[in-house]
mmCIF file of C-alpha atoms in Angstrom:
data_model
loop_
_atom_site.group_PDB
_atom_site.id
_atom_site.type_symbol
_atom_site.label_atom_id
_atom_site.label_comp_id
_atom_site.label_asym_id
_atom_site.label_seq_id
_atom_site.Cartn_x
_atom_site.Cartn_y
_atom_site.Cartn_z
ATOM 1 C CA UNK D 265 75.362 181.504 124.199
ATOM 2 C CA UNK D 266 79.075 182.806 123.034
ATOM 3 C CA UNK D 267 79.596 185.714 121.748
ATOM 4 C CA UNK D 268 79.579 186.218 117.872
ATOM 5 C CA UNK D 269 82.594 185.660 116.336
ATOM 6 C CA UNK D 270 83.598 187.010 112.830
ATOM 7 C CA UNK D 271 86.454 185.836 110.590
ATOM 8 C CA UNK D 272 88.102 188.625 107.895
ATOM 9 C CA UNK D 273 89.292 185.708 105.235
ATOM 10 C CA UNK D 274 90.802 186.832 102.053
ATOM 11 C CA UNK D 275 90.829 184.441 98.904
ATOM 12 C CA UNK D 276 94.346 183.965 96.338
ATOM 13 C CA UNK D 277 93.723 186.761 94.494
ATOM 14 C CA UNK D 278 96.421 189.128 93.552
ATOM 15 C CA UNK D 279 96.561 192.249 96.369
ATOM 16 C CA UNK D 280 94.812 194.570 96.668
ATOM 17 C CA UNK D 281 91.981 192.517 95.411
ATOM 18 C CA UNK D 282 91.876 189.705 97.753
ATOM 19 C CA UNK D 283 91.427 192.497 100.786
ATOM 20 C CA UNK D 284 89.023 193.943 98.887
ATOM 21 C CA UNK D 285 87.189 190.204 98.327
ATOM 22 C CA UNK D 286 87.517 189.676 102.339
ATOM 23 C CA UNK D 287 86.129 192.793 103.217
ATOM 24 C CA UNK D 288 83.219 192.392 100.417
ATOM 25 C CA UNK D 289 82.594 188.806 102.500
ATOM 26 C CA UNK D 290 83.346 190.518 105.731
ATOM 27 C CA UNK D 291 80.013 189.470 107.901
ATOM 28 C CA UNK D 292 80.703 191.556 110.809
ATOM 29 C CA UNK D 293 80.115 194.899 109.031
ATOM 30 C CA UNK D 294 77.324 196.100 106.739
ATOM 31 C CA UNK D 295 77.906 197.919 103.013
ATOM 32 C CA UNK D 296 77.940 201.984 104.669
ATOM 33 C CA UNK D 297 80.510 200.638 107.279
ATOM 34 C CA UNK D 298 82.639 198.925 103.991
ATOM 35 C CA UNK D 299 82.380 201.666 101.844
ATOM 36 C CA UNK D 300 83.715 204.010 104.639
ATOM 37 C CA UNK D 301 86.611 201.729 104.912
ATOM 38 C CA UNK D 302 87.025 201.870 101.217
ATOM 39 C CA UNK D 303 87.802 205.520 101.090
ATOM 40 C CA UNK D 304 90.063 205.152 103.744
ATOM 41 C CA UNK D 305 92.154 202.641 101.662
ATOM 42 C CA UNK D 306 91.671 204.832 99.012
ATOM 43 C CA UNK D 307 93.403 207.357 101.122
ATOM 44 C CA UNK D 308 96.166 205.195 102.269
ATOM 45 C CA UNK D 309 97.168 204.280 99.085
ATOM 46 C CA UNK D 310 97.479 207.777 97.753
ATOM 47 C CA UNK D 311 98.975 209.371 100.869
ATOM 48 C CA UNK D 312 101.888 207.183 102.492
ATOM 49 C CA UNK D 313 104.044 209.074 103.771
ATOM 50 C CA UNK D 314 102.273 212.487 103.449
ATOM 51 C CA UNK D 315 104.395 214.811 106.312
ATOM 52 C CA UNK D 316 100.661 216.460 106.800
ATOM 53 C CA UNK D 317 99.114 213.443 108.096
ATOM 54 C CA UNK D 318 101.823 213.340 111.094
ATOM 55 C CA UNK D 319 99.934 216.265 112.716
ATOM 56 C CA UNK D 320 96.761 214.258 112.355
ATOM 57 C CA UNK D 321 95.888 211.743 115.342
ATOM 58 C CA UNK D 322 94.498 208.206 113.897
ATOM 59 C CA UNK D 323 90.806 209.252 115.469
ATOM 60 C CA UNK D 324 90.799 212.692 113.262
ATOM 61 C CA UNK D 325 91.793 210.504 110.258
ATOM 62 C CA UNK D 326 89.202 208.131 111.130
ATOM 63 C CA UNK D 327 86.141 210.761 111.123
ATOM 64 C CA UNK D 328 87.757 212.973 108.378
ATOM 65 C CA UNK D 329 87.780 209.691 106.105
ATOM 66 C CA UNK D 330 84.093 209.057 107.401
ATOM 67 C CA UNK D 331 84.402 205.821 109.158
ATOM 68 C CA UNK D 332 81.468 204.529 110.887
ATOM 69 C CA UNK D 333 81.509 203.759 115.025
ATOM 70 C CA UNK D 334 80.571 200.111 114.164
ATOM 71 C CA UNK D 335 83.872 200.030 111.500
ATOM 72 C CA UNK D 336 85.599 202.038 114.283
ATOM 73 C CA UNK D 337 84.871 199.933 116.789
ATOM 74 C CA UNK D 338 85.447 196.231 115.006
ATOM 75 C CA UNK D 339 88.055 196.787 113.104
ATOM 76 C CA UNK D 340 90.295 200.253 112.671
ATOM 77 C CA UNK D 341 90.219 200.007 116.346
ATOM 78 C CA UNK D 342 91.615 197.285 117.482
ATOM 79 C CA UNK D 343 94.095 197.397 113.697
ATOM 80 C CA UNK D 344 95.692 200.616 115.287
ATOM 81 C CA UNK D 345 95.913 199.582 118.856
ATOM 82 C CA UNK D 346 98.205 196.264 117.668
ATOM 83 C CA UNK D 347 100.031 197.909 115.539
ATOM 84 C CA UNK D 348 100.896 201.755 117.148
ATOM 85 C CA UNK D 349 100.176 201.033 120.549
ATOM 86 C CA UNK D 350 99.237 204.065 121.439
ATOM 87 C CA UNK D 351 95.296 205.737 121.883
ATOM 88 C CA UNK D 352 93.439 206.530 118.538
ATOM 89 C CA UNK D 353 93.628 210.238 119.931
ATOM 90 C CA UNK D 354 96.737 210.436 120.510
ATOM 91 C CA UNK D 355 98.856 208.634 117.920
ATOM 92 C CA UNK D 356 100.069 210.151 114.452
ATOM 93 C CA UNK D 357 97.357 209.329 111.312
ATOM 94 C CA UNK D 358 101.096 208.748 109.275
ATOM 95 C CA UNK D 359 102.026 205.425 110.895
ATOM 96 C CA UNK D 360 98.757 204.740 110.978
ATOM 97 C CA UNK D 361 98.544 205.176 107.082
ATOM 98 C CA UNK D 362 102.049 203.272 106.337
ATOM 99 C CA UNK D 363 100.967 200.402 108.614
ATOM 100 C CA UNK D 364 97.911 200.224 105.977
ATOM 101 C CA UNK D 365 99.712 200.876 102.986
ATOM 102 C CA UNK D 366 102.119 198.233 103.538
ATOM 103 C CA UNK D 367 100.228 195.658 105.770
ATOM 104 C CA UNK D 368 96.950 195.729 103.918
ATOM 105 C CA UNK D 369 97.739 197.212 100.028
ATOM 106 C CA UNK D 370 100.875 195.704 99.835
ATOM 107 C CA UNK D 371 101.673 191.923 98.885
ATOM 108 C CA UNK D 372 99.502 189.197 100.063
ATOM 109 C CA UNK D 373 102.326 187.734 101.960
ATOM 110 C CA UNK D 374 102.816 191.218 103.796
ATOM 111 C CA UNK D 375 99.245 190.916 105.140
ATOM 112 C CA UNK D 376 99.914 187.223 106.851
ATOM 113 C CA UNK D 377 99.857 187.634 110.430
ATOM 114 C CA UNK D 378 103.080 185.632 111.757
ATOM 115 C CA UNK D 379 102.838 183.744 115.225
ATOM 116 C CA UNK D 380 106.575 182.352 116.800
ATOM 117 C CA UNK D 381 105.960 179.025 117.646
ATOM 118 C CA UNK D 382 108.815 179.357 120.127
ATOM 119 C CA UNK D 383 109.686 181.693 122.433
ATOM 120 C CA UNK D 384 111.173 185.258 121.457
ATOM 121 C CA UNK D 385 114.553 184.303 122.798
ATOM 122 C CA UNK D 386 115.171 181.156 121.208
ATOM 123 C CA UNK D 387 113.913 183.266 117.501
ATOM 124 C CA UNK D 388 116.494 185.457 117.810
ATOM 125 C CA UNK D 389 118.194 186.516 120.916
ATOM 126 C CA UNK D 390 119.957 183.096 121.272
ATOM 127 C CA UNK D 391 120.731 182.777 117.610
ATOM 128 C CA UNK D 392 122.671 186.399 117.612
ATOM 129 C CA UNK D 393 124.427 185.526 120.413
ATOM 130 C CA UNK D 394 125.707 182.439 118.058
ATOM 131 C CA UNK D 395 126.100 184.443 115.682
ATOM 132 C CA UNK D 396 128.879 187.192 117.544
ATOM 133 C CA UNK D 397 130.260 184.238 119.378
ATOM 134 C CA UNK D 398 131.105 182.582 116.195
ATOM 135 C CA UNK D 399 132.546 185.107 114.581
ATOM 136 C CA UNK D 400 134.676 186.020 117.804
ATOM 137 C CA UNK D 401 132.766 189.290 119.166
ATOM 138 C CA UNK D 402 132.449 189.793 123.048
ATOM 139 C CA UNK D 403 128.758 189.825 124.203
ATOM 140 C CA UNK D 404 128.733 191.846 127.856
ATOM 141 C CA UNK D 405 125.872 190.344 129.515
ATOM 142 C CA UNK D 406 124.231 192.108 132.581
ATOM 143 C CA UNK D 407 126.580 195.692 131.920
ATOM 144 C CA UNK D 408 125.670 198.748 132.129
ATOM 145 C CA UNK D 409 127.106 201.438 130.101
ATOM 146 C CA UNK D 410 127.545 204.529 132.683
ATOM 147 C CA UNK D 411 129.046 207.047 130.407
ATOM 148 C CA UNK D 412 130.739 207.808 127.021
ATOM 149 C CA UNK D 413 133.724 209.999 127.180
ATOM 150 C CA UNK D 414 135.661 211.370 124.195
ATOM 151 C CA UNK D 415 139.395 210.907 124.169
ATOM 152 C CA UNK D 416 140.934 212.163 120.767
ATOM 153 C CA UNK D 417 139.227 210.583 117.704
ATOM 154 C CA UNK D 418 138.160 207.729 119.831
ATOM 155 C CA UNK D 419 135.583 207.177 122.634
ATOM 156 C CA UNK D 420 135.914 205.952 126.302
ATOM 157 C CA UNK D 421 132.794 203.363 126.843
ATOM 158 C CA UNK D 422 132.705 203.431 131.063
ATOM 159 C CA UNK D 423 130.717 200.488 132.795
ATOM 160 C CA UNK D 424 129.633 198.579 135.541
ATOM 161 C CA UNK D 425 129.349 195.046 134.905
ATOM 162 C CA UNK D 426 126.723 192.992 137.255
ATOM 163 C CA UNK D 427 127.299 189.820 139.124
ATOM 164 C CA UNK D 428 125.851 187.581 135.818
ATOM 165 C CA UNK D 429 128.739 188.850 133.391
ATOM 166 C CA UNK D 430 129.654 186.639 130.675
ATOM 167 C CA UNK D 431 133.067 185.367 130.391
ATOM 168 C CA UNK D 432 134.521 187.563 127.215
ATOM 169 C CA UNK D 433 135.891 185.960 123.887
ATOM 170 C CA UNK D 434 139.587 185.037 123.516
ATOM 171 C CA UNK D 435 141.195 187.980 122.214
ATOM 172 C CA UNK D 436 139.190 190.887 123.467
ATOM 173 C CA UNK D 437 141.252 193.978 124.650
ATOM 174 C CA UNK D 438 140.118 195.394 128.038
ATOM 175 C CA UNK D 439 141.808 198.804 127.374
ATOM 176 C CA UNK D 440 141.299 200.237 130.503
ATOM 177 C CA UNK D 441 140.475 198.900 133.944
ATOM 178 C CA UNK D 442 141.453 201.697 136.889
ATOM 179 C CA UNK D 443 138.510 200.773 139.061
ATOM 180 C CA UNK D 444 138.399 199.101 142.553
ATOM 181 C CA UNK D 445 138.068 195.612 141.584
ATOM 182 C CA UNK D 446 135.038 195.723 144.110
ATOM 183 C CA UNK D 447 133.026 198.151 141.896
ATOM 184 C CA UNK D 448 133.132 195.958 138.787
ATOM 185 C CA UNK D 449 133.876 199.027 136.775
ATOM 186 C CA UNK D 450 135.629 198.399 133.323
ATOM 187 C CA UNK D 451 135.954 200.926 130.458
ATOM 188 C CA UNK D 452 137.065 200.935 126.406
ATOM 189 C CA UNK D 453 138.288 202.461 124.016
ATOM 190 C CA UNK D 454 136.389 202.383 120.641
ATOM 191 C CA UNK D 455 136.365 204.074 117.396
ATOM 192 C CA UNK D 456 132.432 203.873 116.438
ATOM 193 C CA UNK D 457 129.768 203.543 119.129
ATOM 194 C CA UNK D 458 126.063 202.169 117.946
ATOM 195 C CA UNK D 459 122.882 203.370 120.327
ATOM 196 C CA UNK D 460 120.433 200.748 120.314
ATOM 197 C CA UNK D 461 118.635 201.511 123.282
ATOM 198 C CA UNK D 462 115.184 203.453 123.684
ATOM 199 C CA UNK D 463 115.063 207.311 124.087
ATOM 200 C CA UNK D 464 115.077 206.829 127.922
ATOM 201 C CA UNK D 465 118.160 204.493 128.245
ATOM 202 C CA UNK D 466 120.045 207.160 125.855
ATOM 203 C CA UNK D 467 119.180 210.016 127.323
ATOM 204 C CA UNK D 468 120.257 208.932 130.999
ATOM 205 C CA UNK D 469 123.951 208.119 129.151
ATOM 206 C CA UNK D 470 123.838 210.875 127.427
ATOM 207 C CA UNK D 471 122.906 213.140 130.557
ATOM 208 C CA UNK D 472 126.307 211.488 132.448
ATOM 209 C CA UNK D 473 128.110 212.385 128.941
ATOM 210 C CA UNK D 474 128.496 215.624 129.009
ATOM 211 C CA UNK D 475 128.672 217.005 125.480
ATOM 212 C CA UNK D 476 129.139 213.925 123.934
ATOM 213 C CA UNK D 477 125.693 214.404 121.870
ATOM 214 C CA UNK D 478 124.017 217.520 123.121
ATOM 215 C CA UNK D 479 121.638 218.080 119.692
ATOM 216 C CA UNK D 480 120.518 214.789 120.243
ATOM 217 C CA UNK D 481 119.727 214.752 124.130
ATOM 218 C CA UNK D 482 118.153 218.338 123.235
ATOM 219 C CA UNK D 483 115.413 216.456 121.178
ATOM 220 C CA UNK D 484 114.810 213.207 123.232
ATOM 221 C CA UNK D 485 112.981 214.481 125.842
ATOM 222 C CA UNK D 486 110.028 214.436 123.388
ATOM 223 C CA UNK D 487 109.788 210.558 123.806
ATOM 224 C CA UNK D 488 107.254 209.371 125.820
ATOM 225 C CA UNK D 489 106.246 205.733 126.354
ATOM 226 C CA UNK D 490 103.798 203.282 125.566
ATOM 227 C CA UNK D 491 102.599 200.317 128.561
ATOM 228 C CA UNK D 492 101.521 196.866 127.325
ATOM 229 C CA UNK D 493 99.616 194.825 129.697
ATOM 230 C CA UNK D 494 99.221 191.030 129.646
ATOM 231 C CA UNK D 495 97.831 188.396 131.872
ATOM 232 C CA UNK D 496 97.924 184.858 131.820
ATOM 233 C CA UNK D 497 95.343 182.726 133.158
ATOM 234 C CA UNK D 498 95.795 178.888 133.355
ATOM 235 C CA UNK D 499 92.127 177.238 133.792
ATOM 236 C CA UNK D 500 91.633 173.380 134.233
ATOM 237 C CA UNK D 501 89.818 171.920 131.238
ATOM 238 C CA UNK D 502 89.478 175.211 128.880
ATOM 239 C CA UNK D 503 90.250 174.894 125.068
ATOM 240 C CA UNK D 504 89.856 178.218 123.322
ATOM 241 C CA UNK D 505 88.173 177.921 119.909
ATOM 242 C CA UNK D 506 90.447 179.568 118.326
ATOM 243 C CA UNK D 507 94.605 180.303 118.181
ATOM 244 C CA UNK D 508 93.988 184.073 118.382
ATOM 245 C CA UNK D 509 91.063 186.445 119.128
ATOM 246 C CA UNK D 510 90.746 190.173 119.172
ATOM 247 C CA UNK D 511 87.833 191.249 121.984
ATOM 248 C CA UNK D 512 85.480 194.080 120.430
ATOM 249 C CA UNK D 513 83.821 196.112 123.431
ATOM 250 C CA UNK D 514 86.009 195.111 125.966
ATOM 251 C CA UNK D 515 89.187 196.557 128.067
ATOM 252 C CA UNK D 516 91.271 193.804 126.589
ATOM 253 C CA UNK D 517 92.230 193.708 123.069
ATOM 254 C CA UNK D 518 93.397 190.316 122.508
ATOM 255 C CA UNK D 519 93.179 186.699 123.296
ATOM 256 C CA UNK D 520 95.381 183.903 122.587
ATOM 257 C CA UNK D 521 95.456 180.517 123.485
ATOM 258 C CA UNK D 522 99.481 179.580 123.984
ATOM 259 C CA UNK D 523 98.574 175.599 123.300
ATOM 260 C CA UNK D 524 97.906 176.332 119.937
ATOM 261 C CA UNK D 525 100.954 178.858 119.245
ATOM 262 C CA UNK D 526 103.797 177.274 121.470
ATOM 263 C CA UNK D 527 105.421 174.059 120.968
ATOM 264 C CA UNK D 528 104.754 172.136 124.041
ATOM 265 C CA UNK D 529 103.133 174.356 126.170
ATOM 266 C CA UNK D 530 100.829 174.000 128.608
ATOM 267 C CA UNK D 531 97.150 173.564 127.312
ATOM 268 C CA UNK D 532 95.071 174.893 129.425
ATOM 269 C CA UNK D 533 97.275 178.545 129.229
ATOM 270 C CA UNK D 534 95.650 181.548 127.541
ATOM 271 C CA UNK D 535 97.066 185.233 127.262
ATOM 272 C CA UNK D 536 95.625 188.443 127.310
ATOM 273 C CA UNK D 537 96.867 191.258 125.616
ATOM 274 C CA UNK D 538 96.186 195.086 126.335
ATOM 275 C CA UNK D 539 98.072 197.770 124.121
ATOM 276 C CA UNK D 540 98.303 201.182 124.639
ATOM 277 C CA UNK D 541 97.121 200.494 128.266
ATOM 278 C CA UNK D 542 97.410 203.389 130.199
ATOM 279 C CA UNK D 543 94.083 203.082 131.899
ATOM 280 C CA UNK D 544 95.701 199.850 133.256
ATOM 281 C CA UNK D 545 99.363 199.882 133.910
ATOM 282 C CA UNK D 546 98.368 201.620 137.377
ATOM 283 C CA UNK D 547 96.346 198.509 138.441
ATOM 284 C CA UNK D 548 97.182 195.837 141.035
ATOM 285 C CA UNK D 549 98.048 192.389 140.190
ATOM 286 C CA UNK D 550 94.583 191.132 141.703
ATOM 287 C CA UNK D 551 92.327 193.903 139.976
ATOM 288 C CA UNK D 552 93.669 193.041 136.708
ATOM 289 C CA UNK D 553 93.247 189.140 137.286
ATOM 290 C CA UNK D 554 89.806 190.139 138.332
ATOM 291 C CA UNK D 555 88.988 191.978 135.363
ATOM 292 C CA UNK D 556 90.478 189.304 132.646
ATOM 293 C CA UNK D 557 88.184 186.305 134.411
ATOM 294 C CA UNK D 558 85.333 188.838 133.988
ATOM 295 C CA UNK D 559 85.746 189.390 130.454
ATOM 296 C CA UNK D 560 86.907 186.061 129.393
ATOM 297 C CA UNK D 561 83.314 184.750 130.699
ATOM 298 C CA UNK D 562 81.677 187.016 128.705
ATOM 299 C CA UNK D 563 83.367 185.597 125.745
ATOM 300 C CA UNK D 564 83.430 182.182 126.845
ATOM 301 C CA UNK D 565 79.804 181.376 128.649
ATOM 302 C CA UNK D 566 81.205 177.742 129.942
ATOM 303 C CA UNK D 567 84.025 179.946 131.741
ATOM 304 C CA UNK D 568 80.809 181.048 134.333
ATOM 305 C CA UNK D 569 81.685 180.906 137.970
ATOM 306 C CA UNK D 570 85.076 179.609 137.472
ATOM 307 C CA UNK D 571 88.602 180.484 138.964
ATOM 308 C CA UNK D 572 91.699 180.533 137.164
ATOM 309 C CA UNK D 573 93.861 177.858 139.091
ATOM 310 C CA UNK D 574 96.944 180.442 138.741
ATOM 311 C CA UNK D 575 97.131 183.457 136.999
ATOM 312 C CA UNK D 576 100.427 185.709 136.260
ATOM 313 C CA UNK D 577 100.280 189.696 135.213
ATOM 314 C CA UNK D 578 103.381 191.351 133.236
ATOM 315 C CA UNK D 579 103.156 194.517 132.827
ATOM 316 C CA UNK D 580 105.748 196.629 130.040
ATOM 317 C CA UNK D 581 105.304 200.036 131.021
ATOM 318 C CA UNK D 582 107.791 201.546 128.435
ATOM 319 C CA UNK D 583 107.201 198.585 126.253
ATOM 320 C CA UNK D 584 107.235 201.320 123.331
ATOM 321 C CA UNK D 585 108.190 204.547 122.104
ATOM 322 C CA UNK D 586 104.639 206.750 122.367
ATOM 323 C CA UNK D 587 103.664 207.323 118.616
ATOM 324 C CA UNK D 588 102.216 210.638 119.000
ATOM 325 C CA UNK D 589 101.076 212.572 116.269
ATOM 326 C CA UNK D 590 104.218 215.798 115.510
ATOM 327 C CA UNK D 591 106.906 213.116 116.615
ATOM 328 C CA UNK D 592 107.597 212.132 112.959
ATOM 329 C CA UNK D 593 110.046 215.074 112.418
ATOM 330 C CA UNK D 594 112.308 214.576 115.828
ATOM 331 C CA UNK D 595 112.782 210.771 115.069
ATOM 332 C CA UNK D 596 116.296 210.427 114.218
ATOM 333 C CA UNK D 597 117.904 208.688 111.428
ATOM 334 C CA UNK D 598 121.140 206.518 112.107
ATOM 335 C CA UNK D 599 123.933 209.256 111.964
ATOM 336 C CA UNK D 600 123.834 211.416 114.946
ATOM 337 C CA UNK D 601 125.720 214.568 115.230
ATOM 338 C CA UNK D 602 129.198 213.515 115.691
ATOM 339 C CA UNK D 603 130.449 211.224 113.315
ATOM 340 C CA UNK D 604 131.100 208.655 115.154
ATOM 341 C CA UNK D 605 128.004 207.550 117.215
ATOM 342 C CA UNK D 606 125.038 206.182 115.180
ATOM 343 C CA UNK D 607 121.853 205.467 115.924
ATOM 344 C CA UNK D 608 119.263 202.019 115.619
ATOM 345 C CA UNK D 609 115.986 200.918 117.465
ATOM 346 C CA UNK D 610 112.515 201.313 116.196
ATOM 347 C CA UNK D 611 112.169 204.778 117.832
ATOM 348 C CA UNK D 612 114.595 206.029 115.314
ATOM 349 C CA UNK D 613 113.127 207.426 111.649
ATOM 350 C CA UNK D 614 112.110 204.352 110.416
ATOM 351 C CA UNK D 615 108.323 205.652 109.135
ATOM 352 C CA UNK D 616 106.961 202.725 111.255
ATOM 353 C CA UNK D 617 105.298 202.693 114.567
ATOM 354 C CA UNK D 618 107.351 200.219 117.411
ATOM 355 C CA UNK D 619 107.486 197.031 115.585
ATOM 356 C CA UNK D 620 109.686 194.362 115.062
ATOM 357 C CA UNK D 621 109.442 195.787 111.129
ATOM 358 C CA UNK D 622 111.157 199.230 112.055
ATOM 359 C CA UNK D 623 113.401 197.284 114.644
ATOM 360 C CA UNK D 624 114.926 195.477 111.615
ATOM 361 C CA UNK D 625 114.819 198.609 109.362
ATOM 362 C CA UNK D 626 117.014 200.703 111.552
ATOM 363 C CA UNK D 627 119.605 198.065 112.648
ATOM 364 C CA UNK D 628 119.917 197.960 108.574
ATOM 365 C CA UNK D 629 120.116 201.580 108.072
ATOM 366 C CA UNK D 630 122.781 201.952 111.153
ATOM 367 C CA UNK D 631 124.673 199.365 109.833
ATOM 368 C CA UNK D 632 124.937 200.836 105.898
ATOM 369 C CA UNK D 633 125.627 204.011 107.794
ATOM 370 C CA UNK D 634 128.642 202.564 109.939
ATOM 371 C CA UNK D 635 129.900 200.586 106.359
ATOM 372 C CA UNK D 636 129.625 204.245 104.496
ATOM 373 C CA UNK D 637 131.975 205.729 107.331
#
């Protein structure tokens, strides 16, 4: 038969009682495994924030606190994989402890899990483009920024713009050409520059820079990176029973079934998710397609002996800053050392592991920053 599936389902009852209800109603755990948890919470809620629990990985946390394997393993598990990407060994016991604090102890709308309906470009990408078209700001699409000089107060932005360059807005001042029109090479001047690109992609500018930021480029080769693996499978006549399910005792983390997520998409097209996958990013296209059929019959019994009719693997091997435990105290708020470069991206000291959260956070904090200037 299938596998046994449990449900955590809180009531409407002010937080943090109604995750303490769910957890109390919680089938898939007995009472030692729940009152484990409970201190943890406990923990959480005193501790946010505590600098001492960045030297702690998630697993020492996790036995310190005495969580059981079977809580481990159904749920702090496969919490801390979604949310820090990163091994339970590895990553810092602080995010780990915010991610709680604000996702579990906070308000009960904080705890809802939110699904896009639509793809992540048509969220947001397309409506910031709008957004800098409207109010007259020149987008450079397909650009590369090759260096960052400093001439006077101001800075020299020098790029190489790709075949797919957008047309730029009426009224945008190209300050500086001085390149064979072959190369594509443009450059301008600025008075403010804004990073928001990973630790990587800054510290390759940075390296062509010179001295632009030399404390900074100092610190970022601490950064390491975090690979997310997902495969789609698209199987003729398979409707998942449910919108989204996390995989306990298996190499993948987490199933979902795009028909019931996406607006018209296709409905026989499922996804599987594997975070902090470092044991996988290495493996071919057809080993990985191998391994999701495998595991998707041992969830899914009517799945036995059949074939995905076509099957697709993306793999994002820096798909996040690696949230290591001792990184807290390199991350880097939004001034950098000369006054006029700042700093955004959720790699950046936003007290939150690579989420769309500390995305947000810093491109708020950056932009206060730039306004206080």
């Amino acid at each position: 038969g299938p596998a046994k599936t449990f449900e955590l389902s809180c009531p409407d009852l002010p937080a943090p009682l109604h995750l303490a209800w769910g957890l109390l109603r919680y089938r898939g755990l007995s009472f030692r495994d729940k009152r484990g948890m409970a201190r943890l919470m406990s923990l959480a809620k005193k501790s946010a924030g505590a600098a001492a629990l960045d030297a702690q990985s998630i697993e020492e946390l996790l036995r310190q606190t005495g969580q059981t394997e079977a809580a481990i393993r159904k749920f702090w598990e496969p919490l801390a994989l979604a949310t820090v990407n990163e091994r339970l060994d590895l990553a810092s016991a602080r995010l780990f402890v915010e991610v709680l604090r604000r996702a579990l102890l906070s308000s009960k709308a904080d705890s809802r899990l939110v699904l896009s309906k639509v793809g992540l470009s048509e969220l947001y990408a397309n409506p910031a483009q709008r957004f800098f078209e409207e109010a007259g700001v020149p987008i450079h699409f397909n650009t590369q920024v090759l260096a960052i000089r400093r001439e006077g107060a101001r800075f020299r932005v020098e790029t190489n713009r790709g075949a797919g360059l957008k047309p730029l807005a009426t009224g945008s001042e190209t300050v500086a050409r001085g390149f064979s029109p072959a190369e594509s090479k443009e450059s301008y001047l600025t008075d403010k520059i804004l990073f928001a690109v990973p630790p990587n992609a800054a510290a390759k500018i940075l390296r062509e820079s010179g001295d632009a930021l030399p404390a900074l480029l100092a610190e970022l080769h601490r950064f390491g990176s975090a690979p997310i693996v997902s495969i789609n499978l698209w199987y003729e006549n398979f409707r998942p029973r449910h919108r989204m399910l996390g995989l306990v005792d298996s190499p993948i983390h987490w199933v979902f079934d795009k028909a019931k997520i996406l607006t018209g998409e296709n409905p026989q097209h499922v996804t599987l998710v594997v975070s902090g996958a470092h044991a996988l990013a290495g493996e071919s296209k057809e080993n990985l397609l191998a391994l999701a059929g495998r595991e998707l019959q041992k969830f899914y019994p009517e799945l036995e002996g059949r074939s995905p009719r076509h099957g697709q693997v993306v793999k994002e091997l820096e798909a996040t800053f690696s949230a290591r435990k001792g990184l807290g105290s390199y991350r880097p708020g939004p001034r950098s050392a000369d006054p006029g470069i700042f700093l955004a991206g959720d790699w950046t000291d936003t007290g939150l592991p690579a989420t769309i959260e500390g995305a947000v956070l810093s491109g708020h904090k950056a932009a206060a920053a730039i306004l206080e200037s």
